Each structure stands twice: as structure tokens, then as C-alpha cells.
mmCIF file of C-alpha atoms in Angstrom:
data_model
loop_
_atom_site.group_PDB
_atom_site.id
_atom_site.type_symbol
_atom_site.label_atom_id
_atom_site.label_comp_id
_atom_site.label_asym_id
_atom_site.label_seq_id
_atom_site.Cartn_x
_atom_site.Cartn_y
_atom_site.Cartn_z
ATOM 1 C CA HIS A 47 41.469 -248.507 12.753
ATOM 2 C CA ALA A 48 39.101 -251.257 11.670
ATOM 3 C CA SER A 49 39.322 -250.156 8.018
ATOM 4 C CA TRP A 50 41.820 -248.465 5.699
ATOM 5 C CA LEU A 51 41.853 -244.665 5.820
ATOM 6 C CA THR A 52 41.336 -243.422 2.272
ATOM 7 C CA SER A 53 40.984 -239.635 2.718
ATOM 8 C CA LEU A 54 41.805 -236.985 5.315
ATOM 9 C CA CYS A 55 41.117 -233.336 6.038
ATOM 10 C CA VAL A 56 41.720 -230.937 8.925
ATOM 11 C CA LEU A 57 38.825 -229.289 10.740
ATOM 12 C CA PRO A 58 39.424 -225.736 12.007
ATOM 13 C CA PRO A 59 37.854 -224.803 15.375
ATOM 14 C CA LEU A 60 34.076 -224.890 14.780
ATOM 15 C CA PRO A 61 32.049 -222.679 17.146
ATOM 16 C CA GLN A 62 28.815 -224.394 16.074
ATOM 17 C CA ALA A 63 30.037 -227.977 16.679
ATOM 18 C CA ALA A 64 28.235 -230.085 19.275
ATOM 19 C CA ASN A 65 31.528 -231.495 20.551
ATOM 20 C CA ALA A 66 33.457 -229.196 22.909
ATOM 21 C CA LEU A 67 36.879 -230.284 21.600
ATOM 22 C CA LEU A 68 35.892 -229.473 18.009
ATOM 23 C CA ARG A 69 34.677 -226.063 19.175
ATOM 24 C CA ALA A 70 37.952 -225.346 20.973
ATOM 25 C CA THR A 71 40.695 -226.804 18.799
ATOM 26 C CA GLY A 72 39.114 -228.373 15.718
ATOM 27 C CA GLY A 73 40.095 -231.877 14.658
ATOM 28 C CA ILE A 74 40.817 -234.364 11.895
ATOM 29 C CA VAL A 75 38.337 -236.143 9.632
ATOM 30 C CA ALA A 76 39.189 -239.537 8.142
ATOM 31 C CA GLY A 77 37.195 -241.200 5.367
ATOM 32 C CA CYS A 78 37.397 -244.988 5.438
ATOM 33 C CA LYS A 79 37.344 -247.814 2.922
ATOM 34 C CA ASP A 80 34.264 -249.316 4.638
ATOM 35 C CA GLY A 81 32.240 -246.125 3.980
ATOM 36 C CA GLN A 82 32.395 -244.689 7.491
ATOM 37 C CA ILE A 83 33.681 -241.221 8.362
ATOM 38 C CA GLN A 84 35.653 -240.909 11.604
ATOM 39 C CA VAL A 85 35.873 -237.529 13.330
ATOM 40 C CA HIS A 86 38.937 -237.201 15.597
ATOM 41 C CA ASP A 87 40.104 -234.542 18.012
ATOM 42 C CA SER A 88 43.361 -232.719 17.225
ATOM 43 C CA GLU A 89 45.342 -235.464 19.031
ATOM 44 C CA GLY A 90 43.867 -238.260 16.898
ATOM 45 C CA THR A 91 41.317 -239.730 19.316
ATOM 46 C CA VAL A 92 38.073 -240.790 17.619
ATOM 47 C CA LEU A 93 35.186 -238.639 18.903
ATOM 48 C CA PHE A 94 32.371 -240.063 16.785
ATOM 49 C CA VAL A 95 31.613 -241.838 13.519
ATOM 50 C CA LEU A 96 29.333 -240.671 10.710
ATOM 51 C CA PRO A 97 27.755 -243.662 8.916
ATOM 52 C CA GLY A 98 25.915 -243.474 5.610
ATOM 53 C CA HIS A 99 28.182 -244.041 2.631
ATOM 54 C CA THR A 100 28.007 -247.578 1.246
ATOM 55 C CA ALA A 101 31.458 -247.641 -0.393
ATOM 56 C CA GLN A 102 34.933 -246.194 0.106
ATOM 57 C CA VAL A 103 35.018 -242.521 1.112
ATOM 58 C CA SER A 104 37.265 -241.021 -1.546
ATOM 59 C CA SER A 105 37.369 -237.395 -0.375
ATOM 60 C CA VAL A 106 36.486 -235.122 2.578
ATOM 61 C CA SER A 107 36.559 -231.328 2.825
ATOM 62 C CA VAL A 108 35.072 -228.420 4.813
ATOM 63 C CA THR A 109 32.890 -225.572 3.537
ATOM 64 C CA SER A 110 33.415 -221.934 4.482
ATOM 65 C CA ALA A 111 30.357 -222.250 6.747
ATOM 66 C CA GLY A 112 31.905 -225.163 8.653
ATOM 67 C CA ARG A 113 29.934 -227.980 7.023
ATOM 68 C CA LEU A 114 31.739 -231.245 6.356
ATOM 69 C CA VAL A 115 31.527 -232.529 2.768
ATOM 70 C CA SER A 116 32.271 -236.095 1.705
ATOM 71 C CA GLY A 117 32.483 -237.903 -1.631
ATOM 72 C CA SER A 118 32.405 -241.667 -2.115
ATOM 73 C CA TRP A 119 32.747 -244.475 -4.620
ATOM 74 C CA ASP A 120 29.034 -245.107 -3.991
ATOM 75 C CA GLY A 121 28.508 -242.214 -6.440
ATOM 76 C CA SER A 122 27.266 -239.712 -3.866
ATOM 77 C CA MET A 123 28.206 -236.456 -2.167
ATOM 78 C CA ARG A 124 27.006 -235.763 1.364
ATOM 79 C CA VAL A 125 26.999 -232.582 3.468
ATOM 80 C CA TRP A 126 27.175 -233.017 7.247
ATOM 81 C CA ASP A 127 26.142 -230.592 10.017
ATOM 82 C CA LEU A 128 28.584 -231.083 12.903
ATOM 83 C CA SER A 129 26.281 -229.247 15.315
ATOM 84 C CA THR A 130 23.899 -232.216 15.027
ATOM 85 C CA GLU A 131 26.417 -234.756 13.699
ATOM 86 C CA LYS A 132 23.977 -235.711 10.947
ATOM 87 C CA CYS A 133 23.830 -235.662 7.143
ATOM 88 C CA VAL A 134 21.733 -232.691 5.972
ATOM 89 C CA PHE A 135 22.143 -233.065 2.200
ATOM 90 C CA GLN A 136 22.812 -235.955 -0.188
ATOM 91 C CA GLN A 137 23.342 -235.857 -3.933
ATOM 92 C CA ASP A 138 23.446 -239.191 -5.773
ATOM 93 C CA GLY A 139 24.071 -240.125 -9.380
ATOM 94 C CA PHE A 140 27.712 -239.176 -9.806
ATOM 95 C CA GLU A 141 29.950 -241.129 -12.161
ATOM 96 C CA ASN A 142 31.537 -243.542 -9.651
ATOM 97 C CA GLY A 143 34.113 -242.038 -7.249
ATOM 98 C CA VAL A 144 33.626 -238.414 -6.155
ATOM 99 C CA THR A 145 36.274 -235.916 -5.025
ATOM 100 C CA VAL A 146 34.982 -232.828 -3.176
ATOM 101 C CA LEU A 147 36.223 -229.360 -2.273
ATOM 102 C CA GLY A 148 34.682 -226.691 -0.045
ATOM 103 C CA MET A 149 35.466 -223.217 -1.411
ATOM 104 C CA PRO A 150 35.781 -219.821 0.334
ATOM 105 C CA ASN A 151 32.867 -218.342 -1.637
ATOM 106 C CA GLY A 152 30.535 -220.874 0.003
ATOM 107 C CA SER A 153 30.251 -223.218 -2.978
ATOM 108 C CA ILE A 154 31.299 -226.865 -3.300
ATOM 109 C CA ALA A 155 33.216 -228.274 -6.270
ATOM 110 C CA THR A 156 33.050 -231.968 -7.153
ATOM 111 C CA GLY A 157 34.890 -234.139 -9.652
ATOM 112 C CA SER A 158 33.931 -237.657 -10.742
ATOM 113 C CA ALA A 159 35.920 -240.729 -11.793
ATOM 114 C CA GLY A 160 33.820 -241.430 -14.897
ATOM 115 C CA LEU A 161 31.968 -244.401 -16.327
ATOM 116 C CA GLN A 162 33.093 -247.235 -18.544
ATOM 117 C CA THR A 163 32.068 -246.286 -22.069
ATOM 118 C CA GLY A 164 33.701 -249.178 -23.960
ATOM 119 C CA PRO A 165 35.824 -252.296 -23.466
ATOM 120 C CA SER A 166 38.825 -250.203 -22.414
ATOM 121 C CA GLN A 167 37.457 -246.657 -22.407
ATOM 122 C CA VAL A 168 36.337 -244.394 -19.581
ATOM 123 C CA GLY A 169 34.243 -241.269 -20.112
ATOM 124 C CA GLU A 170 31.622 -238.989 -18.597
ATOM 125 C CA MET A 171 33.914 -237.586 -15.852
ATOM 126 C CA LYS A 172 32.599 -234.202 -14.800
ATOM 127 C CA ILE A 173 33.329 -231.162 -12.683
ATOM 128 C CA ARG A 174 30.250 -229.768 -10.955
ATOM 129 C CA ILE A 175 29.767 -226.629 -8.879
ATOM 130 C CA TYR A 176 27.117 -226.520 -6.133
ATOM 131 C CA ALA A 177 25.939 -223.328 -4.459
ATOM 132 C CA PRO A 178 23.830 -223.133 -1.282
ATOM 133 C CA SER A 179 20.205 -222.386 -2.132
ATOM 134 C CA GLY A 180 17.368 -220.842 -0.170
ATOM 135 C CA GLY A 181 15.407 -224.084 0.055
ATOM 136 C CA GLY A 182 17.131 -225.054 3.291
ATOM 137 C CA GLY A 183 16.652 -221.696 4.934
ATOM 138 C CA GLY A 184 20.356 -220.961 4.601
ATOM 139 C CA ASP A 185 21.313 -223.803 6.957
ATOM 140 C CA GLY A 186 23.370 -225.698 4.376
ATOM 141 C CA SER A 187 20.750 -228.369 3.806
ATOM 142 C CA ALA A 188 19.873 -227.310 0.238
ATOM 143 C CA TRP A 189 22.300 -227.031 -2.677
ATOM 144 C CA THR A 190 21.869 -226.299 -6.372
ATOM 145 C CA CYS A 191 24.194 -227.353 -9.202
ATOM 146 C CA THR A 192 25.199 -224.135 -10.990
ATOM 147 C CA ASN A 193 27.724 -225.462 -13.521
ATOM 148 C CA THR A 194 28.718 -228.794 -15.078
ATOM 149 C CA LEU A 195 31.908 -229.208 -17.112
ATOM 150 C CA ALA A 196 33.159 -232.258 -19.003
ATOM 151 C CA ASP A 197 36.628 -231.078 -20.049
ATOM 152 C CA HIS A 198 38.822 -233.838 -18.566
ATOM 153 C CA LYS A 199 39.371 -236.998 -20.612
ATOM 154 C CA HIS A 200 39.991 -239.417 -17.727
ATOM 155 C CA ARG A 201 39.290 -239.855 -14.020
ATOM 156 C CA ILE A 202 39.393 -236.609 -12.021
ATOM 157 C CA SER A 203 41.746 -237.481 -9.175
ATOM 158 C CA GLU A 204 41.671 -234.466 -6.882
ATOM 159 C CA LEU A 205 40.745 -230.802 -6.437
ATOM 160 C CA SER A 206 42.701 -228.104 -4.579
ATOM 161 C CA LEU A 207 42.174 -224.408 -3.775
ATOM 162 C CA ILE A 208 44.364 -221.699 -5.322
ATOM 163 C CA ASP A 209 44.327 -218.504 -3.272
ATOM 164 C CA GLY A 210 42.919 -215.526 -5.126
ATOM 165 C CA ILE A 211 42.207 -217.510 -8.296
ATOM 166 C CA GLY A 212 39.818 -220.385 -7.642
ATOM 167 C CA PHE A 213 40.786 -224.038 -7.668
ATOM 168 C CA CYS A 214 42.538 -226.654 -9.771
ATOM 169 C CA SER A 215 41.561 -230.143 -10.877
ATOM 170 C CA THR A 216 44.049 -232.895 -11.710
ATOM 171 C CA SER A 217 43.262 -235.970 -13.754
ATOM 172 C CA ASN A 218 44.548 -239.274 -15.063
ATOM 173 C CA ASP A 219 44.457 -237.671 -18.509
ATOM 174 C CA GLY A 220 47.793 -236.053 -17.569
ATOM 175 C CA THR A 221 46.516 -232.484 -17.190
ATOM 176 C CA THR A 222 45.869 -230.129 -14.299
ATOM 177 C CA GLN A 223 43.336 -227.406 -15.030
ATOM 178 C CA ILE A 224 43.452 -224.031 -13.262
ATOM 179 C CA ARG A 225 39.889 -222.780 -12.772
ATOM 180 C CA THR A 226 37.813 -219.919 -11.445
ATOM 181 C CA TYR A 227 35.439 -220.612 -8.565
ATOM 182 C CA ALA A 228 32.740 -221.067 -11.210
ATOM 183 C CA GLY A 229 34.770 -223.906 -12.738
ATOM 184 C CA ASP A 230 35.875 -222.176 -15.929
ATOM 185 C CA ILE A 231 39.424 -223.003 -17.124
ATOM 186 C CA THR A 232 42.000 -220.193 -17.103
ATOM 187 C CA SER A 233 45.091 -222.301 -17.933
ATOM 188 C CA THR A 234 46.264 -225.888 -18.364
ATOM 189 C CA LEU A 235 49.344 -227.542 -16.887
ATOM 190 C CA GLY A 236 50.739 -230.642 -18.576
ATOM 191 C CA HIS A 237 49.304 -232.310 -21.652
ATOM 192 C CA GLU A 238 46.777 -235.009 -22.460
ATOM 193 C CA GLY A 239 48.350 -238.428 -22.654
ATOM 194 C CA GLY A 240 51.005 -237.602 -20.047
ATOM 195 C CA GLU A 241 51.625 -239.595 -16.892
ATOM 196 C CA TRP A 242 48.563 -240.031 -14.695
ATOM 197 C CA SER A 243 48.121 -237.277 -12.111
ATOM 198 C CA GLN A 244 47.208 -238.820 -8.755
ATOM 199 C CA SER A 245 47.109 -235.839 -6.388
ATOM 200 C CA VAL A 246 47.495 -232.066 -6.325
ATOM 201 C CA CYS A 247 48.041 -229.317 -3.774
ATOM 202 C CA VAL A 248 49.029 -225.670 -3.803
ATOM 203 C CA VAL A 249 51.834 -224.102 -1.739
ATOM 204 C CA PRO A 250 50.046 -221.096 -0.141
ATOM 205 C CA SER A 251 53.135 -218.854 0.135
ATOM 206 C CA THR A 252 53.965 -219.063 -3.591
ATOM 207 C CA ASN A 253 50.861 -220.508 -5.292
ATOM 208 C CA ASP A 254 53.161 -223.134 -6.817
ATOM 209 C CA VAL A 255 51.075 -226.131 -7.908
ATOM 210 C CA ALA A 256 52.476 -229.525 -6.847
ATOM 211 C CA VAL A 257 51.228 -232.418 -8.997
ATOM 212 C CA ALA A 258 51.993 -236.027 -8.018
ATOM 213 C CA HIS A 259 52.256 -238.565 -10.839
ATOM 214 C CA ASP A 260 52.053 -242.333 -11.041
ATOM 215 C CA ASP A 261 55.597 -242.530 -12.437
ATOM 216 C CA GLY A 262 57.007 -241.266 -9.125
ATOM 217 C CA VAL A 263 57.663 -237.682 -10.255
ATOM 218 C CA LEU A 264 56.341 -234.722 -8.264
ATOM 219 C CA LYS A 265 56.233 -231.683 -10.548
ATOM 220 C CA LEU A 266 56.240 -228.175 -9.078
ATOM 221 C CA TRP A 267 54.593 -225.767 -11.485
ATOM 222 C CA ARG A 268 55.235 -222.021 -11.254
ATOM 223 C CA GLY A 269 53.049 -220.176 -13.687
ATOM 224 C CA GLY A 270 52.980 -222.321 -16.796
ATOM 225 C CA ASP A 271 56.425 -223.870 -16.343
ATOM 226 C CA VAL A 272 57.823 -226.788 -14.362
ATOM 227 C CA ALA A 273 60.112 -225.160 -11.784
ATOM 228 C CA GLN A 274 61.340 -228.419 -10.242
ATOM 229 C CA MET A 275 60.853 -232.198 -10.371
ATOM 230 C CA LEU A 276 61.169 -234.226 -7.155
ATOM 231 C CA ILE A 277 61.873 -237.888 -7.873
ATOM 232 C CA HIS A 278 60.452 -240.807 -5.851
ATOM 233 C CA PRO A 279 61.218 -244.541 -6.042
ATOM 234 C CA ARG A 280 57.653 -245.474 -7.009
ATOM 235 C CA GLU A 281 54.314 -243.884 -7.759
ATOM 236 C CA ILE A 282 53.046 -241.082 -5.515
ATOM 237 C CA TRP A 283 49.581 -241.474 -4.011
ATOM 238 C CA CYS A 284 49.161 -238.056 -2.409
ATOM 239 C CA VAL A 285 50.866 -234.712 -1.797
ATOM 240 C CA ARG A 286 50.079 -232.029 0.793
ATOM 241 C CA SER A 287 51.498 -228.648 1.758
ATOM 242 C CA LEU A 288 52.427 -228.198 5.429
ATOM 243 C CA PRO A 289 51.917 -224.942 7.376
ATOM 244 C CA ASN A 290 55.682 -224.226 7.309
ATOM 245 C CA GLY A 291 55.757 -224.397 3.497
ATOM 246 C CA ASP A 292 57.217 -227.913 3.265
ATOM 247 C CA LEU A 293 55.633 -230.602 1.101
ATOM 248 C CA VAL A 294 54.864 -234.137 2.259
ATOM 249 C CA THR A 295 54.254 -237.029 -0.123
ATOM 250 C CA GLY A 296 52.743 -240.430 0.552
ATOM 251 C CA CYS A 297 53.829 -243.462 -1.478
ATOM 252 C CA PRO A 298 53.272 -247.235 -1.477
ATOM 253 C CA GLN A 299 54.828 -249.445 1.207
ATOM 254 C CA GLY A 300 54.144 -246.857 3.920
ATOM 255 C CA ARG A 301 56.780 -244.383 2.697
ATOM 256 C CA THR A 302 56.358 -240.704 3.581
ATOM 257 C CA THR A 303 58.847 -238.092 2.363
ATOM 258 C CA ILE A 304 59.090 -234.444 3.463
ATOM 259 C CA TRP A 305 60.568 -231.895 1.053
ATOM 260 C CA THR A 306 61.779 -228.464 2.168
ATOM 261 C CA ARG A 307 63.335 -225.298 0.761
ATOM 262 C CA ASP A 308 64.651 -224.335 4.213
ATOM 263 C CA PRO A 309 68.365 -225.229 4.591
ATOM 264 C CA LEU A 310 67.863 -225.488 8.372
ATOM 265 C CA ARG A 311 65.474 -228.411 7.863
ATOM 266 C CA THR A 312 67.368 -230.109 5.039
ATOM 267 C CA ALA A 313 68.562 -233.661 5.741
ATOM 268 C CA ALA A 314 72.256 -234.451 6.174
ATOM 269 C CA PRO A 315 74.215 -234.987 2.930
ATOM 270 C CA GLU A 316 74.658 -238.707 3.613
ATOM 271 C CA VAL A 317 70.884 -239.114 4.086
ATOM 272 C CA ILE A 318 70.198 -237.357 0.783
ATOM 273 C CA SER A 319 72.866 -239.433 -0.969
ATOM 274 C CA THR A 320 71.352 -242.684 0.334
ATOM 275 C CA TYR A 321 67.868 -241.557 -0.713
ATOM 276 C CA ASN A 322 69.026 -240.712 -4.237
ATOM 277 C CA ARG A 323 70.920 -243.987 -4.623
ATOM 278 C CA LYS A 324 68.034 -246.156 -3.427
ATOM 279 C CA THR A 325 65.521 -244.145 -5.448
ATOM 280 C CA PHE A 326 67.320 -244.652 -8.767
ATOM 281 C CA GLU A 327 68.088 -248.281 -7.932
ATOM 282 C CA THR A 328 64.382 -248.956 -7.438
ATOM 283 C CA ARG A 329 63.278 -246.975 -10.488
ATOM 284 C CA SER A 330 65.826 -248.654 -12.736
ATOM 285 C CA LEU A 331 64.932 -252.116 -11.456
ATOM 286 C CA ILE A 332 61.211 -251.528 -12.061
ATOM 287 C CA ALA A 333 61.899 -250.189 -15.549
ATOM 288 C CA ALA A 334 64.156 -253.129 -16.405
ATOM 289 C CA LYS A 335 61.675 -255.725 -15.141
ATOM 290 C CA THR A 336 58.550 -254.243 -16.700
ATOM 291 C CA GLY A 337 59.799 -252.458 -19.804
ATOM 292 C CA ARG A 338 58.287 -249.261 -18.442
ATOM 293 C CA GLN A 339 59.877 -246.199 -19.997
ATOM 294 C CA LEU A 340 61.105 -243.607 -17.508
ATOM 295 C CA ASP A 341 61.088 -239.870 -18.153
ATOM 296 C CA VAL A 342 64.668 -239.442 -19.392
ATOM 297 C CA SER A 343 64.959 -235.992 -17.808
ATOM 298 C CA THR A 344 64.598 -237.584 -14.351
ATOM 299 C CA LEU A 345 67.544 -239.986 -14.843
ATOM 300 C CA PRO A 346 71.109 -239.266 -13.698
ATOM 301 C CA SER A 347 73.450 -238.273 -16.493
ATOM 302 C CA PHE A 348 75.675 -240.963 -17.983
ATOM 303 C CA GLU A 349 78.605 -238.526 -17.793
ATOM 304 C CA HIS A 350 78.162 -238.404 -14.005
ATOM 305 C CA ARG A 351 77.877 -242.172 -13.553
ATOM 306 C CA LYS A 352 81.002 -242.347 -11.366
ATOM 307 C CA ALA A 353 79.061 -240.415 -8.724
ATOM 308 C CA HIS A 354 76.490 -243.240 -8.661
ATOM 309 C CA GLN A 355 78.492 -246.281 -7.577
ATOM 310 C CA GLY A 356 76.687 -249.625 -7.477
ATOM 311 C CA THR A 357 76.297 -251.442 -4.164
ATOM 312 C CA GLN A 358 76.253 -255.055 -5.355
ATOM 313 C CA ASP A 359 77.211 -257.082 -8.391
ATOM 314 C CA GLY A 360 74.428 -257.257 -10.974
ATOM 315 C CA GLU A 361 72.612 -254.133 -9.783
ATOM 316 C CA ILE A 362 70.525 -252.584 -12.592
ATOM 317 C CA ARG A 363 70.217 -248.859 -13.181
ATOM 318 C CA GLN A 364 69.280 -246.508 -16.003
ATOM 319 C CA PHE A 365 71.163 -243.373 -17.070
ATOM 320 C CA ASN A 366 70.417 -240.494 -19.409
ATOM 321 C CA LYS A 367 72.826 -240.985 -22.307
ATOM 322 C CA SER A 368 72.551 -238.332 -25.008
ATOM 323 C CA GLY A 369 68.884 -237.750 -24.186
ATOM 324 C CA LYS A 370 67.931 -241.444 -24.221
ATOM 325 C CA ALA A 371 67.414 -243.944 -21.404
ATOM 326 C CA PHE A 372 70.052 -246.695 -21.360
ATOM 327 C CA THR A 373 70.122 -249.651 -18.967
ATOM 328 C CA PHE A 374 73.392 -250.577 -17.241
ATOM 329 C CA ARG A 375 74.513 -253.436 -15.003
ATOM 330 C CA TRP A 376 77.012 -252.924 -12.165
ATOM 331 C CA ASP A 377 80.120 -255.083 -12.497
ATOM 332 C CA ALA A 378 81.622 -255.301 -9.018
ATOM 333 C CA ALA A 379 84.907 -256.836 -10.236
ATOM 334 C CA SER A 380 85.750 -253.892 -12.483
ATOM 335 C CA GLY A 381 83.879 -251.283 -10.455
ATOM 336 C CA ALA A 382 82.069 -250.014 -13.538
ATOM 337 C CA TRP A 383 78.636 -249.788 -15.127
ATOM 338 C CA VAL A 384 78.305 -252.134 -18.118
ATOM 339 C CA GLU A 385 75.905 -251.002 -20.836
ATOM 340 C CA LEU A 386 73.076 -253.437 -21.630
ATOM 341 C CA GLY A 387 71.362 -251.336 -24.262
ATOM 342 C CA GLU A 388 68.767 -248.676 -24.828
ATOM 343 C CA ALA A 389 65.702 -248.995 -22.597
ATOM 344 C CA THR A 390 62.453 -249.648 -24.403
ATOM 345 C CA GLY A 391 58.857 -249.807 -23.275
ATOM 346 C CA SER A 392 55.670 -247.835 -22.999
ATOM 347 C CA ALA A 393 55.286 -244.888 -20.671
ATOM 348 C CA LYS A 394 51.680 -245.978 -20.233
ATOM 349 C CA GLN A 395 52.485 -249.380 -18.771
ATOM 350 C CA GLU A 396 51.401 -249.671 -15.135
ATOM 351 C CA VAL A 397 53.690 -251.047 -12.441
ATOM 352 C CA ASP A 398 52.478 -252.978 -9.402
#
């Protein structure tokens, strides 16, 4: 690729597509940092490119009628007809980056990143719902905004469908809102001021909502409760549900992790042990260097520290001691963790 890929979606087989491979097997759409959209066959070969956006393509999706939808940091949404391989609708004027979602009722939902409203404030992020209108003769070339909502307090990161309910929106304000197809909120997951939410997806078999956070914690919500937390070494950029029910997460430094409930696909115990050890080593080192406060509930218990042996003298790690995060240093000579003191810092501090 000549440019970074910044968004992806899968195309189902499209009977109306001009390209025979897209008609037969569907394909993959990749939005790029340079503003181009690449359409691939199901094996990953580029079939054609859709130019038009003038900044990074932040989101791509497909409507129930088989139209491709794209959102960009140029502040626009575009709808593409893959039977002609051309843009048939463009809406400008969004608040910076746009995330898009094609919905089964034929509508399109969008979320915006917001505008700078002060020296260190961001505002004006909005959810909008677009419905196809008669002006285009029903060919998907005319859309009308039917609802606008300004209920998030920070950048809207991503949108995801929830079967039988509507969709959800996740935001850097720390919340994920469950919505009807019209955009109205039915429930809220998380709380304002929590860790930034970077990505969201829904597990179709259970309707569990998986929310990826910038502190490296993937929270699985069932109803209004956190059913499980999956811990990563660093921040999580994206999460997706696979057809077999597994979850895959993408993180910095090219790391991809697959999570499963199926014991037949679970990694060997030594692989899991190595992952856990390296994960908490990295998280503790970042926290110690930056003063970033970790979620104490994600730390290994101090009482179980003997199960987390250090690998080299001077290694830094944090443990949950009586509900507080304490930093320890591994002393290779004595084979023990030496307490350095209670960890301090702000949970809002960002880590490179």
C-alpha cells in the first residue's frame, strides 16, 4: 500500500456491482490516510480506487441497499454506487472527522469528532441520522438528515449495529450510548470522565458490547454490567467480532490479539502465561515512567505476587494491594518483589 490503511469494512456479494468478483464473492474496502478508498476482492487484490476525499478516510460502511458509505477528516460523508464506481452523494460541513454506519432500515448514522471550542476544549460533536429521500428517484443519490443529537461530550470514535435494538456510539468522553435506529438513547454504558473509548463492536450471538479503551482494557458489557475485562499491554485502537464469535483487537506496534470463549481454540497455558507476564510488565513500566494511574481492578493481586516472578533484576511492576496500586521492583538476588511505594498519577495522562 502506498498509504496507511485507516479504516476497513467487508462487502457482501453485490449483485448490482460492475465488477464480476464483487458480484460473486464480495470484497474488502480500505480507507486510506491519503484520502483514497481502495476496493479489494475477497483475496485482498486491489480492483479499483475511489478518489475524492481530501483527508484521511476515518470510516467505511455499507448500506442495506449495497451502497458504500465513507467518512473522512475532510469533514464530509460520501455515498458511492458500486455499479458505476462513482460518488452519488456528498454531505459536507461535519465537525472534523466522520464515522459512518449503514443500518438495516436503510438509514445512515454518522458521528463527528467535534470542533475546538476553547484553548483545551472540544465541543459540537454530533450524531446525525440520514434517510434516503425521493429526490434521487430511490437510487441512493439523495439523503435527508432526519435527526441530530449532541449528547456526547467528546469525540465520537465509532458506531456499531446492535441486532434488534439499533446501534451504539462510543466516545472519548468515556461513555457508550445504546440507541434506537432513530438515534435516541435507551441506555448508557460507562460514565463521563472515564477512560477514552477508541472502538466498539457487538458480538452477534450474545449482543455483548465490546468497548476498547486507551488504557489497554477491553470491557465486555452484558446488559448494564461489565461481564469481563480483557487486559492489553498498551492502548487498543480497534476491536472487531469474527464470524466464529471470537474477538480480535488491534494495538500499537503491529500487535493483533484474538480472544475466544471456545476451549478448543484457547492458546496453550505457557502462551497465556507469557502473554500475561509481558502484558503486566509493559503496563507497570509505562505507569512507573509516566505517572499514569492504572485501573487497580486490572492489576494482579499482591497476595498472588509469587505467581508473577520477575525475569530480570530491576524489573518494575504494579500490584493491587488492599485496593490501591503499589509499584514494586524485582530483586533478583532475593527472588522477591521490593515495594517502592503507592503509585500516583492521573488516569487522564496520555502515554505515547
